[in-house]
Each structure stands twice: as structure tokens, then as C-alpha cells.
Coordinates of C-alpha atoms in Angstrom, one line a residue:
M4 CA 47.4 -17.2 -0.1
R5 CA 45.4 -19.7 1.9
S6 CA 41.8 -20.2 0.8
E7 CA 38.9 -19.3 3.1
E8 CA 38.1 -23.0 3.1
G9 CA 41.5 -23.8 4.2
N10 CA 41.2 -21.1 7.0
R11 CA 37.9 -22.7 8.1
E12 CA 39.6 -26.1 8.1
G13 CA 42.5 -24.7 10.0
R14 CA 40.3 -23.1 12.8
A15 CA 38.1 -26.4 13.0
G16 CA 41.4 -28.3 13.6
E17 CA 42.5 -25.7 16.2
H18 CA 39.2 -26.2 18.1
M19 CA 39.4 -30.1 17.9
N20 CA 42.9 -30.0 19.3
L21 CA 42.2 -28.1 22.4
K22 CA 42.6 -30.2 25.4
I23 CA 40.2 -29.8 28.1
S24 CA 40.9 -31.5 31.3
I25 CA 37.8 -32.0 33.5
G26 CA 38.6 -32.2 37.4
S27 CA 42.6 -31.6 37.0
Q28 CA 43.6 -28.8 39.7
D29 CA 47.3 -29.5 39.1
F30 CA 48.8 -26.3 37.6
A31 CA 52.0 -28.1 36.3
F32 CA 50.0 -31.1 34.7
L33 CA 47.7 -28.6 32.9
R34 CA 50.7 -26.6 31.7
E35 CA 53.0 -29.7 30.8
Y36 CA 50.2 -31.3 28.8
N37 CA 49.0 -28.0 27.2
C38 CA 45.6 -28.3 28.5
F39 CA 43.1 -25.4 28.4
L40 CA 43.8 -22.8 31.1
V41 CA 43.0 -19.2 31.8
D42 CA 45.8 -17.1 32.9
K43 CA 45.5 -16.1 36.4
T44 CA 49.2 -15.4 37.0
D45 CA 48.4 -11.8 37.9
F46 CA 47.2 -13.2 41.1
I47 CA 50.9 -14.0 42.2
K48 CA 51.9 -10.4 41.6
K49 CA 48.9 -9.0 43.4
W50 CA 49.4 -11.1 46.4
W51 CA 53.0 -10.8 46.6
E52 CA 53.0 -7.0 46.3
S53 CA 50.1 -6.7 49.0
G54 CA 52.7 -7.5 51.6
D55 CA 50.0 -9.2 53.8
A56 CA 51.4 -11.7 56.2
V57 CA 48.5 -14.1 56.3
T58 CA 45.9 -13.9 53.7
L59 CA 42.6 -15.9 54.0
I60 CA 40.6 -16.0 50.7
T61 CA 36.9 -17.3 50.6
R62 CA 35.3 -18.2 47.4
P63 CA 32.5 -20.7 46.4
R64 CA 33.4 -24.3 45.7
R65 CA 35.1 -25.3 42.2
F66 CA 36.1 -21.5 41.6
G67 CA 40.0 -22.1 41.0
K68 CA 41.0 -22.1 44.6
T69 CA 42.7 -25.2 44.4
L70 CA 44.3 -24.5 41.0
N71 CA 45.7 -21.0 42.1
M72 CA 47.1 -22.5 45.2
S73 CA 49.0 -25.1 43.0
M74 CA 50.0 -22.1 40.8
L75 CA 51.4 -20.4 43.9
N76 CA 53.4 -23.6 44.8
C77 CA 54.7 -24.0 41.4
F78 CA 55.9 -20.4 41.3
F79 CA 57.5 -20.1 44.7
S80 CA 58.5 -23.7 45.8
R81 CA 62.2 -24.8 45.6
Q82 CA 60.6 -28.0 44.3
Y83 CA 60.1 -26.2 41.0
E84 CA 63.3 -24.1 41.1
H85 CA 64.3 -25.0 37.4
R86 CA 60.4 -24.9 36.1
G87 CA 60.3 -21.5 34.7
D88 CA 58.9 -23.2 31.6
L89 CA 55.5 -23.6 33.5
F90 CA 55.2 -19.9 33.3
E91 CA 56.5 -19.1 29.9
G92 CA 54.0 -17.2 27.8
L93 CA 51.9 -16.1 30.9
N94 CA 51.4 -12.6 32.1
I95 CA 53.9 -13.1 35.1
W96 CA 56.7 -14.1 33.1
S97 CA 56.9 -10.8 31.3
D98 CA 58.3 -9.2 34.6
L99 CA 62.0 -9.9 35.1
K100 CA 61.6 -9.3 38.9
Y101 CA 59.3 -12.2 39.2
R102 CA 61.4 -14.5 37.0
N103 CA 64.1 -14.2 39.5
I104 CA 61.5 -15.0 42.4
Q105 CA 60.4 -18.2 40.8
G106 CA 61.4 -21.4 42.7
S107 CA 63.2 -19.6 45.4
Y108 CA 61.3 -20.3 48.5
P109 CA 60.7 -23.3 50.7
V110 CA 56.9 -24.0 50.7
I111 CA 54.6 -25.9 52.8
Y112 CA 51.6 -27.0 50.8
L113 CA 48.7 -29.0 52.2
S114 CA 45.0 -29.3 51.7
F115 CA 42.2 -30.2 54.1
A116 CA 39.9 -30.9 51.4
D117 CA 39.5 -34.6 52.2
V118 CA 39.1 -34.1 55.9
K119 CA 35.4 -35.2 56.0
Q120 CA 35.3 -37.6 58.9
D121 CA 32.2 -38.0 61.2
C122 CA 33.9 -37.8 64.6
Y123 CA 36.8 -36.0 66.4
G124 CA 39.1 -38.6 66.8
D125 CA 39.0 -39.7 63.0
T126 CA 39.2 -36.1 61.9
V127 CA 42.4 -35.2 64.1
Q128 CA 44.0 -38.6 62.7
K129 CA 43.2 -37.6 59.3
I130 CA 44.9 -34.1 59.8
R131 CA 47.9 -36.0 61.5
H132 CA 48.3 -38.1 58.3
I133 CA 48.0 -35.1 55.9
I134 CA 50.8 -33.4 58.1
G135 CA 52.8 -36.7 57.8
D136 CA 52.5 -36.7 54.1
T137 CA 53.7 -33.0 53.9
Y138 CA 56.7 -34.0 56.1
R139 CA 57.5 -36.9 53.6
Q140 CA 57.7 -34.3 50.7
H141 CA 60.7 -32.8 52.7
R142 CA 62.2 -36.2 53.8
Y143 CA 65.6 -34.9 52.2
L144 CA 66.0 -32.8 55.4
L145 CA 67.0 -36.0 57.2
D146 CA 70.0 -36.3 55.2
A147 CA 71.2 -32.7 56.0
L148 CA 74.1 -32.1 58.4
C149 CA 72.5 -29.1 60.0
F150 CA 70.1 -31.1 62.2
T151 CA 70.7 -32.9 65.6
E152 CA 69.8 -36.5 66.0
A153 CA 67.1 -35.4 68.3
E154 CA 65.7 -33.1 65.6
K155 CA 65.7 -35.8 62.9
H156 CA 64.0 -38.2 65.5
Q157 CA 61.4 -35.7 66.0
F158 CA 60.9 -35.2 62.3
T159 CA 60.7 -39.1 61.7
K160 CA 58.0 -39.4 64.3
V161 CA 55.8 -36.9 62.7
M162 CA 56.4 -38.2 59.4
N163 CA 55.3 -41.7 60.4
C164 CA 52.2 -39.9 62.2
E165 CA 53.4 -40.9 65.6
M166 CA 52.1 -37.8 67.4
D167 CA 49.6 -36.6 70.1
D168 CA 47.3 -33.7 69.5
V169 CA 49.8 -31.2 70.9
T170 CA 52.5 -32.4 68.6
A171 CA 50.1 -32.3 65.7
Q172 CA 49.4 -28.6 66.6
D173 CA 52.9 -27.5 66.6
A174 CA 54.1 -29.7 63.5
L175 CA 53.6 -27.0 60.9
K176 CA 55.6 -24.6 62.8
N177 CA 58.2 -27.1 63.4
L178 CA 58.4 -28.0 59.8
S179 CA 58.8 -24.2 59.0
Y180 CA 61.9 -24.2 61.3
Y181 CA 63.5 -27.2 59.6
L182 CA 63.0 -25.6 56.2
H183 CA 64.2 -22.3 57.2
H184 CA 67.2 -23.8 59.0
Y185 CA 68.0 -25.8 55.8
W186 CA 67.4 -23.1 53.0
R187 CA 68.3 -20.0 55.1
K188 CA 65.1 -18.4 54.0
R189 CA 61.6 -18.1 55.7
T190 CA 58.8 -20.5 54.6
I191 CA 55.7 -19.8 52.7
L192 CA 52.7 -21.8 53.9
L193 CA 49.7 -22.6 51.6
L194 CA 46.6 -24.1 53.2
D195 CA 43.8 -25.1 50.7
E196 CA 40.2 -25.6 51.9
Y197 CA 41.0 -24.8 55.5
D198 CA 37.3 -24.8 56.6
T199 CA 36.2 -28.1 55.3
P200 CA 36.8 -30.2 58.7
M201 CA 34.9 -27.3 60.4
Q202 CA 31.9 -28.0 58.4
E203 CA 31.9 -31.7 59.1
A204 CA 32.5 -30.8 62.8
Y205 CA 29.4 -28.8 62.9
V206 CA 27.2 -31.2 60.7
H207 CA 28.3 -34.3 62.9
G208 CA 28.2 -32.5 66.2
Y209 CA 31.7 -32.3 67.6
W210 CA 32.2 -28.6 66.8
N211 CA 33.3 -27.5 70.3
E212 CA 35.9 -30.1 70.7
F213 CA 37.4 -29.7 67.3
I214 CA 37.7 -25.9 67.4
N215 CA 40.0 -26.0 70.4
F216 CA 42.4 -28.3 68.4
I217 CA 42.3 -26.4 65.0
R218 CA 42.7 -23.0 67.0
G219 CA 45.9 -24.3 68.5
L220 CA 47.2 -25.5 65.3
F221 CA 46.5 -22.0 63.6
N222 CA 48.0 -20.3 66.1
S223 CA 51.1 -22.1 66.4
A224 CA 51.6 -22.1 62.5
L225 CA 50.7 -18.5 61.7
K226 CA 51.0 -16.5 64.8
T227 CA 53.7 -17.5 67.0
N228 CA 55.9 -18.6 64.0
P229 CA 59.1 -16.7 63.5
Y230 CA 60.1 -18.9 60.5
L231 CA 56.9 -17.9 58.4
E232 CA 57.6 -15.6 55.4
R233 CA 53.8 -15.4 54.3
A234 CA 50.6 -17.6 54.2
V235 CA 47.6 -18.1 52.0
M236 CA 44.6 -19.9 53.2
T237 CA 41.5 -20.7 51.1
G238 CA 38.0 -21.9 51.9
I239 CA 34.4 -21.4 51.3
T240 CA 33.4 -19.6 54.4
R241 CA 35.0 -17.1 56.5
V242 CA 34.9 -18.9 59.9
S243 CA 34.6 -16.2 62.6
K244 CA 37.6 -14.8 64.3
E245 CA 36.2 -15.4 67.7
S246 CA 36.0 -19.2 67.2
V247 CA 39.1 -19.9 65.3
F248 CA 41.4 -17.0 64.8
S249 CA 40.9 -15.0 68.1
D250 CA 44.8 -15.0 68.5
L251 CA 45.6 -13.9 65.0
N252 CA 46.1 -10.2 64.6
N253 CA 48.1 -10.5 61.3
L254 CA 45.2 -12.1 59.2
K255 CA 43.8 -10.3 56.0
V256 CA 40.4 -11.6 55.0
I257 CA 39.2 -11.6 51.5
T258 CA 35.5 -12.4 51.0
I259 CA 33.2 -12.3 47.9
T260 CA 32.4 -8.6 48.9
S261 CA 35.9 -7.6 48.9
E262 CA 37.6 -5.7 46.0
E263 CA 40.9 -7.4 46.2
Y264 CA 41.4 -10.4 43.9
A265 CA 38.0 -9.8 42.5
D266 CA 39.1 -11.2 39.1
C267 CA 41.5 -13.9 40.3
F268 CA 39.0 -16.5 41.0
G269 CA 36.3 -17.6 38.6
F270 CA 36.1 -16.6 35.0
T271 CA 35.3 -13.0 33.7
E272 CA 33.0 -12.5 30.9
E273 CA 35.9 -11.6 28.7
E274 CA 37.7 -14.7 29.5
V275 CA 34.6 -17.0 28.9
F276 CA 33.8 -15.2 25.6
A277 CA 37.5 -15.7 24.5
A278 CA 37.0 -19.5 25.4
L279 CA 33.8 -19.9 23.4
K280 CA 35.6 -18.3 20.4
Q281 CA 38.6 -20.5 20.9
T282 CA 36.3 -23.6 20.9
G283 CA 34.0 -22.6 17.9
L284 CA 31.0 -21.8 20.3
E285 CA 30.8 -18.0 19.8
D286 CA 27.1 -18.5 18.9
K287 CA 26.4 -19.8 22.5
K288 CA 27.2 -16.6 24.2
T289 CA 23.6 -15.7 25.1
D290 CA 22.9 -19.2 26.4
V291 CA 26.1 -19.4 28.5
K292 CA 25.5 -16.0 30.0
E293 CA 22.1 -16.8 31.0
W294 CA 22.9 -20.0 32.6
Y295 CA 26.4 -19.7 34.3
D296 CA 26.8 -15.8 34.7
G297 CA 25.7 -13.8 37.8
F298 CA 28.4 -14.2 40.3
I299 CA 29.7 -11.0 41.7
F300 CA 32.9 -10.5 43.6
G301 CA 33.3 -6.9 45.1
S302 CA 32.0 -4.6 42.6
L303 CA 33.0 -6.8 39.8
H304 CA 29.8 -8.3 38.0
D305 CA 29.8 -11.0 35.3
I306 CA 31.8 -13.6 37.0
Y307 CA 31.2 -17.2 35.8
N308 CA 31.8 -20.4 37.8
P309 CA 34.8 -22.2 36.0
W310 CA 33.5 -25.7 36.5
S311 CA 30.3 -25.1 34.5
I312 CA 32.2 -23.3 31.7
I313 CA 34.9 -26.0 31.4
N314 CA 32.2 -28.7 31.4
F315 CA 30.3 -26.8 28.7
L316 CA 33.4 -26.2 26.4
K317 CA 34.0 -30.1 26.6
F318 CA 30.6 -31.4 26.3
K319 CA 28.8 -28.4 24.5
S320 CA 25.6 -29.0 26.5
L321 CA 23.8 -26.6 28.9
Q322 CA 23.6 -28.5 32.1
T323 CA 23.6 -28.0 35.9
Y324 CA 27.3 -29.0 35.9
W325 CA 28.4 -26.8 39.1
A326 CA 25.2 -27.5 41.0
D327 CA 25.3 -31.2 40.5
S328 CA 29.0 -31.5 41.4
S329 CA 28.3 -31.5 45.1
S330 CA 25.5 -32.9 47.3
N331 CA 24.8 -29.5 48.8
G332 CA 23.9 -31.4 51.9
L333 CA 24.1 -28.5 54.5
I334 CA 22.2 -26.0 52.5
N335 CA 19.5 -28.6 51.6
S336 CA 19.2 -29.5 55.3
L337 CA 19.1 -26.0 56.7
I338 CA 16.4 -25.0 54.1
Q339 CA 14.3 -28.0 54.4
K340 CA 14.2 -27.8 58.3
G341 CA 13.9 -24.1 58.4
S342 CA 10.8 -22.2 59.5
S343 CA 8.2 -20.9 57.5
Y344 CA 9.9 -17.6 57.3
I345 CA 12.8 -19.4 55.6
K346 CA 10.4 -21.3 53.1
M347 CA 8.7 -18.0 52.5
F348 CA 11.7 -16.3 51.4
M349 CA 12.9 -19.2 49.2
E350 CA 9.5 -19.0 47.5
I351 CA 10.2 -15.4 46.6
L352 CA 13.9 -16.3 45.4
L353 CA 12.5 -19.2 43.3
K354 CA 10.0 -16.7 41.6
D355 CA 13.1 -14.5 40.6
G356 CA 12.5 -12.3 43.3
A357 CA 14.8 -10.5 45.8
I358 CA 15.1 -10.6 49.6
E359 CA 16.6 -8.1 51.8
V360 CA 18.1 -9.9 54.9
P361 CA 21.1 -9.2 57.3
I362 CA 24.4 -10.8 56.4
D363 CA 27.3 -11.6 58.6
E364 CA 30.2 -12.8 56.5
Q365 CA 31.8 -14.2 59.7
I366 CA 30.2 -17.7 59.7
V367 CA 29.5 -18.9 63.3
F368 CA 28.5 -22.5 62.6
S369 CA 26.8 -22.9 66.0
E370 CA 24.4 -20.0 65.1
L371 CA 23.0 -22.0 62.4
D372 CA 21.1 -23.8 65.0
Y373 CA 19.3 -20.7 66.4
S374 CA 19.8 -17.8 64.0
E375 CA 17.4 -18.1 61.0
D376 CA 19.4 -15.4 58.9
A377 CA 22.5 -17.3 59.3
V378 CA 21.6 -19.6 56.5
W379 CA 21.5 -16.6 54.0
S380 CA 25.1 -15.6 55.0
L381 CA 26.1 -19.3 54.2
M382 CA 24.3 -19.3 51.0
L383 CA 25.8 -16.0 49.9
A384 CA 29.3 -17.4 50.7
S385 CA 28.7 -20.5 49.2
G386 CA 27.7 -18.8 45.8
Y387 CA 24.0 -19.8 45.6
L388 CA 22.9 -16.1 46.3
K389 CA 24.2 -13.0 45.0
V390 CA 24.3 -9.4 46.1
I391 CA 22.3 -7.3 43.6
S392 CA 22.7 -3.8 44.8
S393 CA 26.2 -2.9 44.8
E394 CA 25.6 0.6 46.4
E395 CA 24.6 -1.5 49.5
L396 CA 28.1 -2.4 49.9
N397 CA 29.2 1.1 50.6
L398 CA 26.4 1.7 53.2
I399 CA 27.0 -1.3 55.4
R400 CA 27.6 -0.4 59.1
E401 CA 28.2 -2.9 61.9
S402 CA 24.9 -2.3 63.2
D403 CA 23.0 -2.1 59.9
N404 CA 24.3 -5.0 57.6
E405 CA 21.3 -5.8 55.2
Y406 CA 21.9 -6.9 51.7
E407 CA 19.6 -7.5 48.7
L408 CA 19.9 -11.0 47.5
A409 CA 18.8 -13.0 44.7
I410 CA 19.4 -16.6 43.2
T411 CA 22.6 -16.3 41.4
N412 CA 21.7 -17.7 37.9
R413 CA 19.5 -20.2 36.0
E414 CA 21.8 -23.1 36.8
I415 CA 21.3 -22.7 40.6
L416 CA 17.5 -21.9 40.1
F417 CA 17.2 -25.2 38.5
M418 CA 19.2 -26.7 41.4
F419 CA 16.9 -25.3 44.1
R420 CA 13.9 -26.4 42.3
K421 CA 15.1 -30.1 42.0
M422 CA 16.3 -29.9 45.6
I423 CA 12.8 -29.0 46.8
L424 CA 11.0 -31.5 44.5
R425 CA 13.0 -34.3 46.1
W426 CA 12.0 -33.5 49.6
F427 CA 8.5 -34.5 48.7
T428 CA 8.8 -37.0 45.9
P429 CA 10.7 -40.3 47.1
A430 CA 9.1 -41.8 44.0
K431 CA 8.8 -39.7 40.8
R432 CA 5.9 -41.7 39.7
E433 CA 3.9 -40.3 42.8
T434 CA 4.5 -36.7 41.7
N435 CA 3.4 -37.5 38.0
E436 CA 0.3 -39.1 39.5
F437 CA -0.6 -36.0 41.4
I438 CA 0.1 -33.7 38.5
K439 CA -2.0 -36.1 36.4
A440 CA -4.9 -36.0 39.0
L441 CA -4.8 -32.3 39.1
I442 CA -5.1 -31.9 35.3
N443 CA -7.9 -34.4 35.1
G444 CA -9.8 -33.3 38.2
D445 CA -9.3 -36.5 40.2
V446 CA -9.8 -34.9 43.5
E447 CA -9.8 -38.3 45.4
S448 CA -6.2 -39.1 44.1
M449 CA -5.2 -35.6 44.8
N450 CA -6.4 -36.0 48.6
A451 CA -4.7 -39.5 49.0
Y452 CA -1.3 -37.9 47.9
M453 CA -1.4 -34.7 49.8
N454 CA -2.4 -36.4 53.0
K455 CA 0.5 -38.8 52.7
V456 CA 2.9 -36.0 52.3
T457 CA 1.5 -34.4 55.3
L458 CA 2.1 -37.4 57.4
K459 CA 5.9 -37.3 56.3
T460 CA 6.5 -33.7 56.6
I461 CA 4.4 -32.4 59.3
S462 CA 7.5 -31.5 61.4
Y463 CA 8.4 -28.8 59.1
F464 CA 5.8 -26.6 60.4
D465 CA 5.6 -28.1 63.9
S466 CA 9.0 -27.1 65.6
G467 CA 7.7 -27.4 69.0
N468 CA 5.8 -24.0 69.3
S469 CA 2.2 -23.3 68.0
P470 CA 2.5 -22.7 64.3
S471 CA 1.0 -19.6 63.1
D472 CA -2.3 -19.8 61.0
E473 CA -0.4 -18.8 57.9
E474 CA 2.3 -21.4 58.3
P475 CA 0.5 -24.6 56.9
E476 CA -0.9 -22.5 54.1
R477 CA 2.8 -21.2 53.2
F478 CA 4.1 -24.5 53.5
F479 CA 1.6 -26.4 51.1
H480 CA 1.6 -23.1 48.8
G481 CA 5.4 -23.8 48.3
L482 CA 4.8 -27.7 48.1
V483 CA 2.4 -27.5 45.2
L484 CA 4.5 -25.0 43.4
G485 CA 7.5 -27.3 43.7
L486 CA 5.5 -30.3 42.4
M487 CA 4.5 -28.2 39.3
V488 CA 8.5 -27.6 38.4
D489 CA 8.2 -30.1 35.5
Q490 CA 5.1 -28.5 33.8
T491 CA 6.8 -25.3 33.0
E492 CA 6.9 -26.7 29.4
N493 CA 3.3 -26.9 29.3
Y494 CA 2.0 -24.3 31.7
I495 CA 2.7 -20.4 32.6
I496 CA 2.8 -20.9 36.3
T497 CA 2.0 -17.7 38.4
S498 CA 1.8 -17.2 42.2
N499 CA 0.2 -14.4 44.3
R500 CA -0.9 -12.1 41.4
E501 CA -3.7 -9.8 41.1
S502 CA -6.9 -10.8 39.2
G503 CA -10.3 -9.4 39.4
Y504 CA -10.9 -8.2 42.8
G505 CA -8.0 -9.8 44.8
R506 CA -5.0 -12.0 44.5
Y507 CA -5.0 -15.6 43.8
D508 CA -2.6 -18.2 45.2
I509 CA -1.8 -20.2 42.1
M510 CA -2.7 -20.0 38.4
L511 CA -1.8 -22.4 35.8
E512 CA -2.5 -21.4 32.2
P513 CA -1.6 -23.7 29.2
I514 CA 1.1 -22.3 27.0
D515 CA -0.9 -24.0 24.0
K516 CA -4.3 -22.8 24.7
S517 CA -5.6 -25.1 21.8
N518 CA -4.6 -28.3 23.7
E519 CA -8.0 -29.5 25.1
N520 CA -6.2 -31.9 27.4
L521 CA -4.7 -29.0 29.4
P522 CA -7.2 -26.8 31.3
C523 CA -6.6 -23.7 33.1
I524 CA -6.2 -24.2 36.8
V525 CA -6.8 -21.8 39.8
I526 CA -5.9 -22.9 43.4
E527 CA -6.9 -21.1 46.7
F528 CA -5.3 -22.2 50.1
K529 CA -7.2 -21.8 53.3
V530 CA -6.7 -22.7 57.1
I531 CA -9.8 -23.5 58.9
N532 CA -11.3 -20.5 60.6
P533 CA -13.1 -22.0 63.7
K534 CA -15.4 -18.8 63.9
K535 CA -16.6 -19.3 60.6
E536 CA -16.3 -23.0 59.6
K537 CA -17.0 -26.2 61.6
T538 CA -15.5 -28.7 59.1
L539 CA -12.8 -28.8 56.5
E540 CA -15.7 -29.4 53.8
E541 CA -17.0 -25.8 54.8
T542 CA -13.3 -24.3 54.5
V543 CA -12.9 -25.9 50.9
E544 CA -16.4 -24.2 50.1
A545 CA -15.0 -20.9 51.4
A546 CA -11.9 -21.2 49.3
L547 CA -14.0 -21.9 46.1
N548 CA -16.4 -19.3 46.8
Q549 CA -13.5 -16.8 47.1
I550 CA -12.2 -17.7 43.6
E551 CA -15.7 -16.9 42.3
D552 CA -16.5 -13.8 44.4
K553 CA -12.9 -12.2 43.8
G554 CA -13.2 -13.0 40.0
Y555 CA -10.0 -14.8 39.9
D556 CA -10.7 -15.9 36.5
A557 CA -11.0 -12.6 35.2
E558 CA -7.4 -12.5 33.8
L559 CA -7.9 -15.7 32.0
V560 CA -11.3 -14.7 30.5
K561 CA -9.8 -11.5 29.4
R562 CA -7.4 -13.5 27.3
G563 CA -10.1 -15.6 25.6
V564 CA -10.0 -18.7 27.9
K565 CA -13.6 -20.3 28.0
K566 CA -15.1 -20.5 31.7
E567 CA -15.6 -24.3 31.1
N568 CA -12.1 -24.8 30.7
I569 CA -10.9 -23.6 33.9
H570 CA -10.7 -25.8 36.8
H571 CA -11.0 -24.4 40.5
Y572 CA -9.5 -26.0 43.4
G573 CA -9.8 -25.4 47.2
F574 CA -7.1 -26.5 49.6
A575 CA -8.4 -26.6 53.4
F576 CA -5.9 -27.3 56.2
K577 CA -6.6 -28.0 59.9
G578 CA -3.6 -29.4 61.7
K579 CA -2.4 -32.5 60.0
N580 CA -5.4 -32.8 57.9
V581 CA -5.9 -31.6 54.3
L582 CA -8.9 -31.7 52.2
I583 CA -8.9 -30.7 48.6
G584 CA -12.2 -30.0 46.9

């Protein structure tokens, strides 16, 4: 009998020997080198038995889309005809029917993940190169006797990227023909990250030109292609049918609110806890759940993003792995340039609140320029927000599509806080100086900093129309809250709470009330009222009087804070001018 000490050593050795590969999305590589892998082979069976001709699946980035596409390729492609070993021990291999299917279809497998050019010409050229590479994977067809010299010549030209736009649009359909003619079996088409070039086209201003090209490519490959058995496309967003898929009537769309394949992308809580046990990290369940749980697909809750979980298993440290794995540039730009309405709702979200907004899962990128609510649809599809009322999904009507949304988890909350802080702090030292001045009562330094920020950021609330009286107030309210992110270890920070006879704007209460260097702070924001005040000095005085008259200190005094240890600040605004007193 093995001793308990020996069992512990064995388990420790097992934990140490687990290979965790960061960034590998190649199914064959992970299996061949016995790397950590969550078994998602049930996806193969679910997709195949659905019978859907063309399936579009949208999921946030780094949620296993590419790995699952690689898995489909390894399972169906003739290239892996004798590689059943890759699936031994996995769920799919227990079914004899699927053992007989493995490696029996010609497969076209390509990805648009790297199509990130900033102009139309370079983007289409990049796609031509990807198609040429795909042809080269099947260069064995040039030795086949079943093709004419003209067909081989055409194949060679595409393989060498010698093609115009029209030839490129037809290239995938033509390759399907070549494969079908050779293998006597219709082709499976797998296209990963189909929407990456579309996002780039929107960001860089060549959307209309590019959409005409990509619509023709999809129509040829997926609609008018008699040599196609089935197809799967993956991406982050569901680009609207009108702009891209108008000719496609055989498309099955699976979004994050769909029930199908809900457990096939991302890790379920059961899978995460099993991995923590396997790596000797069972005691970290609560922390991992708080940081990385929160994604919801269909009605399935407690979905975790794989990127953060795999990094945590390897490095054993709670960090913003998924949030930091991309620049989040489009989301950052849309929020930063958004109206006070967008910023006000972001403030609610950052305070662990929920917002109720209309959602359209068919993203129309051109609408992002004039529809304020389009940003919430994009953030939901990208995984930054989650639907928190599952009952709502059953009530959605075409004319009434409001969802209740919240920030997905702590990791993304931290990402947004850092994102907003970066808008206003090109130098970290400046922020530290502002907070230092706030705590020390250095009003002169606070004024110098805030007016410098105003000059740099005035366009955020001056969009060409006259801003509302509340807009500058909301802007600076959000700004000051953002500047205080780093003080959460020292202060309890609250906003718009009742105290005394009213609602204060911001209150900072030291966590350690015995620390005499950390005063309590109450802040009131006011836009100048020309009917009551002639100068900003008078507006500051009105803000300070309001703190006194409304008894905003009452909440603090009730908890034993001495009056002399409470600092009051009034922020007054008039156009570009700010005065703090």
C-alpha cells in the first residue's frame, strides 16, 4: 500500500508535469505533445447532426474559436485520414459512426485573423495571398490526370496570387470544384475570423468598397457553390445580413444569446474547477470565479474565458490576462468619443450597476457613427458586457429588444478603469500629483491640473451642438472618479449617494480612519447658473454651501468621523473654464 506521503508526492508530480501551452491554437500540436486541453469534441457531433448548410458562430476573442476550427479540420480533412490517434480518449471517439467519418472529406481551411491592413488595396491583396496559400496546401491536384491543362493553368495562377478581384471572389468556389472532382466528395469549408477585415475596413474608412468585394466572395463560395457539403464561419460579430449576407438564404447564425453550442466555446465552471484540481489550485476557486466567471451564452451561465484560465493555470497569478491580450482599440475609441449619454451609462456600469439598452445582434458598422446604442451591441458581442436577465431573452420582439446589461466580471471592470484612466493621464506622475493635491488640500495644484485636462479633452462634450448644462458636470464627475481608481486600497469611494438632506456627488472615506494623513473628502460639481451667479467663484461658493446646507457630512459624522477631518471641494464649470475651491 502506498503511503499518504507517497500519494501527495505523486499528485504533486502530476501537477508539475502538466504541459500548459500559451497561445497554441493548433489541435494536432496540443494532442501530439500532450498539452492541457479541455475536451470540446462534442461540438463535432452537435454541428454535424444539425444538418445546417452554412453556420456562422460568433463568440468574443480568445474563446476557443480557432482551436475548435482546427479540431474540425483535424477531424474531417483528408489530410488527417490516418490520424485517429488525435481523438483517442476524447468523447467523440466513443462513437463508431464518427470514427468512420474521421479524415474522409476534402476540407478548405483558412483564416482572416491577420487581415488588418489600413486600405482597400492592401486588404484585398492580403486575402489573395491567403487564398493562394490555401491553394498551395492542395498542390497535389496539379499531378492529377482528371484536370485539363487549362484548369491546371488557372489553379497555378491563383496559387501564385496572379488574380484580379473577380478571380479572387470565385477562387474558393473553384477550389471546391477541384477538390470535389478529385475526391468525388463535396467539400467542407472552414473560415475562421471572417469579420476581422470588416472591422478594419470600418476603422480605416473603406467599408463600402470592401463590402462589395467580400459580399461577392461569400456569395460565390457559400451560396452558388454546388460543390460545397457544409461550411462553418466564426467571428466576434454578426455583421448584418443586409450588408454582407443579403444573397445567403442558407445561413444559420449562432450568437451569444443562442442556445446552440452554448457549452462548446469557453470553459464551463465544471471544466474550470476540474482544471484547478488537476493543477493543485483547488483553493483558488473563489478568486478565479470572481475574476474570470460571468460570461453567459444562451441561458448557460458561469462560462469562463479560456485565455485567462489557461494563463492562471500556468502562472498561478490573478491578472487581467484576457483584457490585456488586445488593444481594445475600437471599443476604447467609441466610448472615449461618445456623448455624455455613453459616459453616464459607463459610470453606472463601473459602479457595478446595470443598464437597460436596445441591442441589435446584427452589427452594422456604419451605424456606429450615428447610433449611440450600437456601442452596447458591439460590447455585448465582444464579451465586455453580459445579459443579466435571462427572462428578458424570451420577451424579445423585433420592435422591443431591450436587454439589461452589466460588466461581465472583475477582470473587465479593471480593464475599463485602466482604459478611462489612460485617457486623462499621459503621465502617471500627473495623476499622482492631482490625488496628492486633493488629499493635502492644495487647491492651486488641483486647478492647474484640471484646467490642463479641460484644454485637451473639451471635444468630448463639444460635439458641434450646444452641450447640455449637465454634460460638463457628468464629464468631470466621471473624470474625477477615474482618477481615483488607484485609491481603492486607501479609500471607500462612493458616488451619488444619499446623506443628510440630499445626494452628494463623490465621497472618499478612509478605510483606516486612524490614519491622520488621509482625510475624508466630499465633492460637489456645479455648472454656473447665470441667473444666480456672475462668476465661477460664486458657483464654487454655492457648491460648498450646498454641502453644508444639505448635511452631506451626516453619514460620516454618524460613523464617528470628526468634522475637522472632512475636506469639502466645490468644482465649478463654465465652458472650458474650471474652478475648484
